Short mmCIF file of C-alpha atoms and ligand atoms in Angstrom, two decimals:
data_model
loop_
_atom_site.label_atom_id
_atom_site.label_comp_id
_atom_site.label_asym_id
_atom_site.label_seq_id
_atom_site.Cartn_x
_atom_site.Cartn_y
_atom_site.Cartn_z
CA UNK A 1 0.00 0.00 0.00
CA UNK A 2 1.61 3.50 -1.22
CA UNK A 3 1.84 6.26 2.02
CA UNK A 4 -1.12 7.85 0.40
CA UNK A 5 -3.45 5.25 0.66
CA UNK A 6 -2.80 4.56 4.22
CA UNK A 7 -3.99 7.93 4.81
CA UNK A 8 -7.40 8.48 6.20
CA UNK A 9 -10.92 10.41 4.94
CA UNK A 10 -10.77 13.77 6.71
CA UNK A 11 -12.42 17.01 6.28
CA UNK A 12 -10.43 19.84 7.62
CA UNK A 13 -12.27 22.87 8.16
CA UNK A 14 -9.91 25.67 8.02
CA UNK A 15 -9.67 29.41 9.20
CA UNK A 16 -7.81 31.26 6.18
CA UNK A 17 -6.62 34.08 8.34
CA UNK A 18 -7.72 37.74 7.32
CA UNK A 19 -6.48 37.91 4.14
CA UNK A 20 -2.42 38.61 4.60
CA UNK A 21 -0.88 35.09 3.73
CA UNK A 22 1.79 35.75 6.34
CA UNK A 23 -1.45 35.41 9.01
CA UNK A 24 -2.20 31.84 7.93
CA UNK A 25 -1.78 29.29 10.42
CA UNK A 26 1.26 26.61 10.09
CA UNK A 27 -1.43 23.95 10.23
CA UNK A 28 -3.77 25.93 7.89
CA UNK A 29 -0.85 25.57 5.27
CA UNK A 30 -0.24 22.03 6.01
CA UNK A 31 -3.89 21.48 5.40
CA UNK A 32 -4.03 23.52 2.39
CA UNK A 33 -0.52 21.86 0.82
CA UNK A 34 -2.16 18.05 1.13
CA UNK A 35 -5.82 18.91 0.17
CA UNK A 36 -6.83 17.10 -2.92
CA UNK A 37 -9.87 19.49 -3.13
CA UNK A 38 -10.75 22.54 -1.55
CA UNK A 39 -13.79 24.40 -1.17
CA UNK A 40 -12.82 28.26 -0.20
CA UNK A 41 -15.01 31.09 0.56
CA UNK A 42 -15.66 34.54 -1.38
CA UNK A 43 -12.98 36.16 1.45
CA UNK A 44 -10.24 34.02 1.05
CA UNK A 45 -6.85 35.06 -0.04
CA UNK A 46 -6.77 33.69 -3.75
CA UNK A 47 -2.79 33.60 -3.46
CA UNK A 48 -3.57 31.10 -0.24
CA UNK A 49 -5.29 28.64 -2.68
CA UNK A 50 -1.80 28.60 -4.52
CA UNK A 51 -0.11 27.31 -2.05
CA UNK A 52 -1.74 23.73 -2.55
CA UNK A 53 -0.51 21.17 -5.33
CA UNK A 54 -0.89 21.74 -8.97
CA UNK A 55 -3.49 18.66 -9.18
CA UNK A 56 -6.04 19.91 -6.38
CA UNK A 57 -9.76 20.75 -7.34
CA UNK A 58 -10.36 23.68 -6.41
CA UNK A 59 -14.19 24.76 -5.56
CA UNK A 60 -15.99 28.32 -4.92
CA UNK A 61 -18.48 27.99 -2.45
CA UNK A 62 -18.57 31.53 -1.46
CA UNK A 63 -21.75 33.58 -1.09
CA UNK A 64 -21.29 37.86 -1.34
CA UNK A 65 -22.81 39.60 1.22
CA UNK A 66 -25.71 40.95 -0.80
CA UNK A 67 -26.16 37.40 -2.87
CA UNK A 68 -26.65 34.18 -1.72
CA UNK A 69 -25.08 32.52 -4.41
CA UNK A 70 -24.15 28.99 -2.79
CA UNK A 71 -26.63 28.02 -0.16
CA UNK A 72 -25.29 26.02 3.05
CA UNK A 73 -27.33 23.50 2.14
CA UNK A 74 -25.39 22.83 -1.16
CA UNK A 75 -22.01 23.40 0.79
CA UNK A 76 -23.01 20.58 2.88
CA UNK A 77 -24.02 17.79 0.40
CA UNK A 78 -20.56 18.88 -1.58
CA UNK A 79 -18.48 18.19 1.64
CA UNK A 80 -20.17 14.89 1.67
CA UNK A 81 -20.01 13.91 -2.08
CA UNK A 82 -15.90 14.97 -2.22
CA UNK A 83 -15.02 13.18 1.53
CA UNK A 84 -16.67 10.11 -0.41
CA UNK A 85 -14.42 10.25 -3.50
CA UNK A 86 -11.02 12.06 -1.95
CA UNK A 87 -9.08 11.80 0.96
CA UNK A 88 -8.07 15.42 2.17
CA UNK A 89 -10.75 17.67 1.50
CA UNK A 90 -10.58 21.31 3.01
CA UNK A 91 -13.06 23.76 3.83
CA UNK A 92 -11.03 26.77 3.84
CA UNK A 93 -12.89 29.88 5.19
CA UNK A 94 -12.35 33.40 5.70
CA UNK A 95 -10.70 34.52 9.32
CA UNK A 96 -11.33 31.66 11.99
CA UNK A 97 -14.16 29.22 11.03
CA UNK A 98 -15.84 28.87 14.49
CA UNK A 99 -17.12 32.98 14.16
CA UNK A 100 -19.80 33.59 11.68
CA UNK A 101 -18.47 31.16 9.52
CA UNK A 102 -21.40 28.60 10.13
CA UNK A 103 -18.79 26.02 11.24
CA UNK A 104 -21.66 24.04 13.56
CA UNK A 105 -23.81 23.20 10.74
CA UNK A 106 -20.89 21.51 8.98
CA UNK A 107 -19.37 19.39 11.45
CA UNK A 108 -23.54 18.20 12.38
CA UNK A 109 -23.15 17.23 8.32
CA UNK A 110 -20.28 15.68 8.94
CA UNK A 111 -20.82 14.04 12.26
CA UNK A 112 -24.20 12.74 10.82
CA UNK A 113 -22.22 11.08 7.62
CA UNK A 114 -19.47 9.41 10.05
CA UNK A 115 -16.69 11.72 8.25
CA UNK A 116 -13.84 12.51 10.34
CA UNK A 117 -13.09 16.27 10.57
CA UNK A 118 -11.34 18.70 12.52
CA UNK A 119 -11.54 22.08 12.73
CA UNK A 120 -7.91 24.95 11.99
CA UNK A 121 -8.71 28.17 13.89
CA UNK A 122 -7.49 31.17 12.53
CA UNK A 123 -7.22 34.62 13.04
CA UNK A 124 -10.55 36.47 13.15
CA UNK A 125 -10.90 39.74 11.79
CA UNK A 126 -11.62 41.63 15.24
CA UNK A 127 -8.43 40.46 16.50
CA UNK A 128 -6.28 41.28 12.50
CA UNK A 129 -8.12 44.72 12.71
CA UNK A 130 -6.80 45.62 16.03
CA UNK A 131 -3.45 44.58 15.18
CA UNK A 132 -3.27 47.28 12.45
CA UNK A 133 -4.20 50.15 14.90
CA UNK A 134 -1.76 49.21 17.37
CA UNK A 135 -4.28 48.18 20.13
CA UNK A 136 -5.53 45.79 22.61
CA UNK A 137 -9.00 45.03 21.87
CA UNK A 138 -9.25 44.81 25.98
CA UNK A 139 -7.31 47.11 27.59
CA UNK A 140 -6.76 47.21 31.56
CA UNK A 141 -9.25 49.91 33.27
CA UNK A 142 -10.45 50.88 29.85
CA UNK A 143 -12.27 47.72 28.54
CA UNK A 144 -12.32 44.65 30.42
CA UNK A 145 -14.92 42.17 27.93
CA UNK A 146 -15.19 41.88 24.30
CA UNK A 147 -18.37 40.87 22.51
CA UNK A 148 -18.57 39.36 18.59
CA UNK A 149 -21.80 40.33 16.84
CA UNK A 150 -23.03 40.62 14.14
CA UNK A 151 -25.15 43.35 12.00
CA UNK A 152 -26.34 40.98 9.48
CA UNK A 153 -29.09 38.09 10.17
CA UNK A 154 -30.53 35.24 9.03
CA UNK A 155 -33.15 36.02 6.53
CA UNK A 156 -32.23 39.67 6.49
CA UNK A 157 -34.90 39.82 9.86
CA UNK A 158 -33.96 43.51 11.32
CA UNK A 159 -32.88 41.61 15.18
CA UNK A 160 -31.27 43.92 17.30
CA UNK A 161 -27.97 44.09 18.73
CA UNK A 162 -27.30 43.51 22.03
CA UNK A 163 -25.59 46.22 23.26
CA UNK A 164 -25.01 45.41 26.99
CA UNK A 165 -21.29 45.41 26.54
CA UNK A 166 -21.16 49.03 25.67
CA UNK A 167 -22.72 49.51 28.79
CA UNK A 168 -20.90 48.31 30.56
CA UNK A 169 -17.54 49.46 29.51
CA UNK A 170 -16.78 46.50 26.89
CA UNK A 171 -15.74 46.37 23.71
CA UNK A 172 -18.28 45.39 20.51
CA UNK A 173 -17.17 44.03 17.38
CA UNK A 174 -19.21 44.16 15.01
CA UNK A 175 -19.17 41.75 12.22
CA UNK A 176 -20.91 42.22 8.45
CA UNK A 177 -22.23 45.53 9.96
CA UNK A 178 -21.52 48.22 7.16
CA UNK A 179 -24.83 48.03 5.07
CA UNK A 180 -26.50 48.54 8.52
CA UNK A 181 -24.46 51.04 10.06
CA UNK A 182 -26.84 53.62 10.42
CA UNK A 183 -29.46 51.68 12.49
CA UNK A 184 -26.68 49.90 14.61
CA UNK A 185 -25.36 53.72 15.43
CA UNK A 186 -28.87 54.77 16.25
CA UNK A 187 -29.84 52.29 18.70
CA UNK A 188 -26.30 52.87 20.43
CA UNK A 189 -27.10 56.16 20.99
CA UNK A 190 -30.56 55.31 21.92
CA UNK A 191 -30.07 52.47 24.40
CA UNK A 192 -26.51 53.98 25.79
CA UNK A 193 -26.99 57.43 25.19
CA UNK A 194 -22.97 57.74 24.60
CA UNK A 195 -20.95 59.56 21.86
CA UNK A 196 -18.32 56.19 22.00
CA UNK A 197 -15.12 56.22 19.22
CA UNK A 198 -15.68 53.93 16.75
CA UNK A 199 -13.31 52.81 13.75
CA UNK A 200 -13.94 50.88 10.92
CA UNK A 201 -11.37 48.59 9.62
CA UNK A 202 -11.75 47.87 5.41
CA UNK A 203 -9.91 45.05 4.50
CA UNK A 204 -7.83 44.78 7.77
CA UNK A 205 -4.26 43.18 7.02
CA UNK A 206 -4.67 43.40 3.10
CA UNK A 207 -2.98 45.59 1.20
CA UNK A 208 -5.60 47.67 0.61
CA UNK A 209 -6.41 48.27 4.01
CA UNK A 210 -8.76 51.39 4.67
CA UNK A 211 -9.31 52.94 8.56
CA UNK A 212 -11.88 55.65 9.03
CA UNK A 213 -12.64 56.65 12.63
CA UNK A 214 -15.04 58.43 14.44
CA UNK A 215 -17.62 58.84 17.05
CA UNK A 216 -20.95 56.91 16.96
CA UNK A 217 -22.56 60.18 16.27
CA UNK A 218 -20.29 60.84 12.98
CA UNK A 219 -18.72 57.53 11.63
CA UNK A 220 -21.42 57.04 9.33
CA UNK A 221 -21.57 60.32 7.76
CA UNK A 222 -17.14 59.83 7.32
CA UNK A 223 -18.17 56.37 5.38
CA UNK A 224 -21.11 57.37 3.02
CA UNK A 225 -18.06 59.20 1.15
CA UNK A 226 -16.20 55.98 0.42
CA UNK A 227 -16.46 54.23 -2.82
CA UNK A 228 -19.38 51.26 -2.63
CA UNK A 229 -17.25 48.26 -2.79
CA UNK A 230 -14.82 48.84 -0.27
CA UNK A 231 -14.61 45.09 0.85
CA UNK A 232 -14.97 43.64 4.04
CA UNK A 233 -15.19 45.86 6.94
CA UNK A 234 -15.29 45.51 10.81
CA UNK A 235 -16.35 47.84 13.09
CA UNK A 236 -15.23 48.75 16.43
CA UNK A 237 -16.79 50.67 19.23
CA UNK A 238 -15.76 51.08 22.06
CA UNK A 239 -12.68 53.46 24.33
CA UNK A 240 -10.09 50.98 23.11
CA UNK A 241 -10.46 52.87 19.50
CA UNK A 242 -9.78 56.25 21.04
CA UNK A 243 -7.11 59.04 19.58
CA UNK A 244 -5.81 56.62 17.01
CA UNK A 245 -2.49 57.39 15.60
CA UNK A 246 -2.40 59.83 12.71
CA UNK A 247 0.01 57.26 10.99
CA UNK A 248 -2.46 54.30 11.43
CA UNK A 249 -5.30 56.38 9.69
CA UNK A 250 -3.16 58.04 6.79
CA UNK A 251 -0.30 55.43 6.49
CA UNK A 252 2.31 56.11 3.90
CA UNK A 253 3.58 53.97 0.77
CA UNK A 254 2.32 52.48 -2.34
CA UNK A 255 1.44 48.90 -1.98
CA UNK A 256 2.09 47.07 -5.36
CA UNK A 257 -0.23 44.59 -6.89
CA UNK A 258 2.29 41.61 -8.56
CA UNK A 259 2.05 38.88 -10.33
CA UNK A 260 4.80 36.59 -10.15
CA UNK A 261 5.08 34.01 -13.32
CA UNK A 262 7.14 30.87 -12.87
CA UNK A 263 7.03 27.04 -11.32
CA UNK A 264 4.83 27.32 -8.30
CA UNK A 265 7.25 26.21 -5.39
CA UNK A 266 9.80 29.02 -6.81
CA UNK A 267 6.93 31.83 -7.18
CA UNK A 268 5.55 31.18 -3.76
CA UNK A 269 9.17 32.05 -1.91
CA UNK A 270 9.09 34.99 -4.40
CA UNK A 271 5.07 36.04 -3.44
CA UNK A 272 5.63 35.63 -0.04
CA UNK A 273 8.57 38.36 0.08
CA UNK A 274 6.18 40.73 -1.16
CA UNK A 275 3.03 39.81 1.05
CA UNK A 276 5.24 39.65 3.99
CA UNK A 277 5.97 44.07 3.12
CA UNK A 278 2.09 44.31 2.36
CA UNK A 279 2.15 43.76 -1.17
CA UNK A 280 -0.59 41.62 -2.63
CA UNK A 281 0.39 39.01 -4.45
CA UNK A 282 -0.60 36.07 -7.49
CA UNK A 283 0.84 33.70 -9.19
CA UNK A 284 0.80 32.54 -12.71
CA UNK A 285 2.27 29.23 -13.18
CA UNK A 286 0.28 27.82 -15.75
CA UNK A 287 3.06 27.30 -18.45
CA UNK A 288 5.16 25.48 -15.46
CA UNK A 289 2.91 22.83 -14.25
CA UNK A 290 -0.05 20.45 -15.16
CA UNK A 291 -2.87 22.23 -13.56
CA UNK A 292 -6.28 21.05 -12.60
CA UNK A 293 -8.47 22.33 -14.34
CA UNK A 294 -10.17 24.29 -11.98
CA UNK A 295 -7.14 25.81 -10.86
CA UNK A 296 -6.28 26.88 -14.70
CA UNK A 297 -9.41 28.53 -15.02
CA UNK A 298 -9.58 30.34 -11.80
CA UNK A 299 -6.35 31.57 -12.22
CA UNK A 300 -7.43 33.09 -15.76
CA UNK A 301 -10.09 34.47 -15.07
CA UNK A 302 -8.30 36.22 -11.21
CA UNK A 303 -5.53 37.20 -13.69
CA UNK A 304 -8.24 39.06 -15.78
CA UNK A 305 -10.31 40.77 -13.10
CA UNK A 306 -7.25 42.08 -11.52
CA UNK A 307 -5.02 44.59 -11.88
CA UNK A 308 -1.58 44.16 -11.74
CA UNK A 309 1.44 47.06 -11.14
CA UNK A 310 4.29 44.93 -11.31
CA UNK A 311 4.75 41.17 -13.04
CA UNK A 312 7.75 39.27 -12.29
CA UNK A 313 9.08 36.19 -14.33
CA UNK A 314 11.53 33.58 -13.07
CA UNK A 315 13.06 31.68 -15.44
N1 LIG B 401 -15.01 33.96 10.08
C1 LIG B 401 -14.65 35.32 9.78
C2 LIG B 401 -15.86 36.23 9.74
C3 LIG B 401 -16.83 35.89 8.63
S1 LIG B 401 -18.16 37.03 8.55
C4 LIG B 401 -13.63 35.82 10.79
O1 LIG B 401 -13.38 35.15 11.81
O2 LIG B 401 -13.05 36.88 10.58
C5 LIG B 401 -17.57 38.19 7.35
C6 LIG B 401 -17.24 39.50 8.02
O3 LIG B 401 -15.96 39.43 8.65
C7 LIG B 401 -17.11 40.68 7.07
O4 LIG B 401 -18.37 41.22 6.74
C8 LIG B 401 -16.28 41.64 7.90
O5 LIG B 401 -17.07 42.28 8.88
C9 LIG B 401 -15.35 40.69 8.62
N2 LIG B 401 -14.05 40.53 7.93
C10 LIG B 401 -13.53 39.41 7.42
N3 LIG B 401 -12.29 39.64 6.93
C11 LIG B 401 -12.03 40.95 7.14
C12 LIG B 401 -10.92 41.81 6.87
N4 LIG B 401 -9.79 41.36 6.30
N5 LIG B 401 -11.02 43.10 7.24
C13 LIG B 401 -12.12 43.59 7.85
N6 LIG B 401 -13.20 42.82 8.13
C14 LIG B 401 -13.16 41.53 7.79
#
């Protein structure tokens, strides 16, 4: 029996990090690098996909936040159907799989079907976003609880928040909360009745991280400026986001966009120089190696939606 075949069924459900491939986990790469297919999520790093071999299927499952594309349902049946017919299959998802990333109704799939699984935690954006403004997201005498919520429900009913950690001197994250910032602002200052600093985090650890700040009072008057697809963004209120550092809000430096065309193993050591700076980075490597077919394809059709400022060829 070859080494491979020894090796068991398992489903790994794995936290992609925020975005910056430098904040994916050792085991997260592992995962990624023996996958034979992987289903990945609208938020995840496309680079991070690369990292897995040549042969892999790759799947999008991923749902934008204004389109249900993929229901769970569907995700669920396809975890199934590829544990059946391959051995590593991983469920990569955005941040750290166990908040909002619906990792429960998975692992009852995959309990129910007797698949082994386990799940990769990652780094959740509320913890990537505070990184990046050079705070704690408690902070000793300022906030001593942090709460994870969320802005966005099931079947777009209009639940509220529950804001009992602002009042009592926590910190609230809040996640998928931009398209309802305005009624999450006006029920803080309803319920709470104070003007708290808030900052919004746009694609926290990418290299087209945004920070606006404010006060719950004017944060969403600074954001209705923006451009509409900004990409993800967090937002945090609370003291800990007080008097942020001019250089955190206006940071200096032009982050490059590059492509880096060559035999994948070569190109990643390349990429990851520039992502480790802030750069984002792809690779092309379809003259180099004998590509699934999935992963051809995706990579055409990344290569053709984005926009590149520098392209790099090893040969
Ligand atoms: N499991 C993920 C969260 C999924 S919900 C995690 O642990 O981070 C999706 C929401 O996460 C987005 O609407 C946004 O609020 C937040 N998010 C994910 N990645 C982000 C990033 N790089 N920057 C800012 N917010 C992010």
């Amino acid at each position: 029996m070859s080494a491979l075949a020894e090796v068991q069924t398992k489903v790994y459900l794995v936290g992609a990090g925020p975005g910056n491939p430098c904040l994916l986990t050792k085991k997260a790469e592992r995962c990624i690098q023996k996958a034979d297919v992987i289903l990945y999520d609208q938020l995840v790093n496309p680079f991070l996909l690369q990292l897995s071999r040549p042969d892999a299927e790759w799947i999008h499952v991923g749902k934008t936040p204004y389109t249900r594309t993929t229901k769970q349902e569907r995700i669920n049946a396809l975890l199934v159907e590829k544990a059946q017919s391959a051995q590593v299959v991983v469920r990569l998802k955005g941040g750290d799989p166990a908040i909002f990333g619906r990792v429960t109704e998975e692992v009852d799939t995959l309990r129910e079907h007797r698949i082994p699984f386990e799940i990769v935690p990652g780094v959740t954006a509320a913890s990537a976003a505070m990184s990046q403004l050079g705070r704690g997201l408690t902070e000793r005498g300022v906030s001593t609880h942090i709460t994870f919520t969320t802005g966005h429900f099931k079947n777009n009913e209009e639940n509220d928040i529950d804001l009992t950690t602002l009042a009592n001197d926590g910190t609230l994250a809040i996640y998928m909360g931009i398209k309802r910032l305005p009624e999450l602002m006006q029920a803080i200052q309803q319920q709470i009745g104070i003007d708290f600093p808030v900052a919004i985090i746009f694609n926290a650890t990418r290299s087209d991280q945004h920070v606006v700040s404010g006060t719950v009072s004017t944060i969403v008057e600074r954001i209705a400026v923006l451009p509409e697809r900004m990409g993800p963004g967090i937002t945090i209120v609370g003291h800990v986001v007080r008097d942020l550092d001019e250089a955190v809000l206006h940071p200096g430096g032009d982050f490059e966009t590059v492509l880096v065309k060559g035999e994948r193993h070569q190109a990643i050591e390349v990429a990851y120089e520039w992502a480790e700076t802030g750069h984002a980075v792809l690779i092309d490597d379809r003259g180099w190696s004998d590509l699934h077919p999935t992963q051809a394809e995706t990579i055409a059709r990344w290569i053709d939606e984005m926009t590149f400022t520098r392209e790099i060829s090893l040969t």
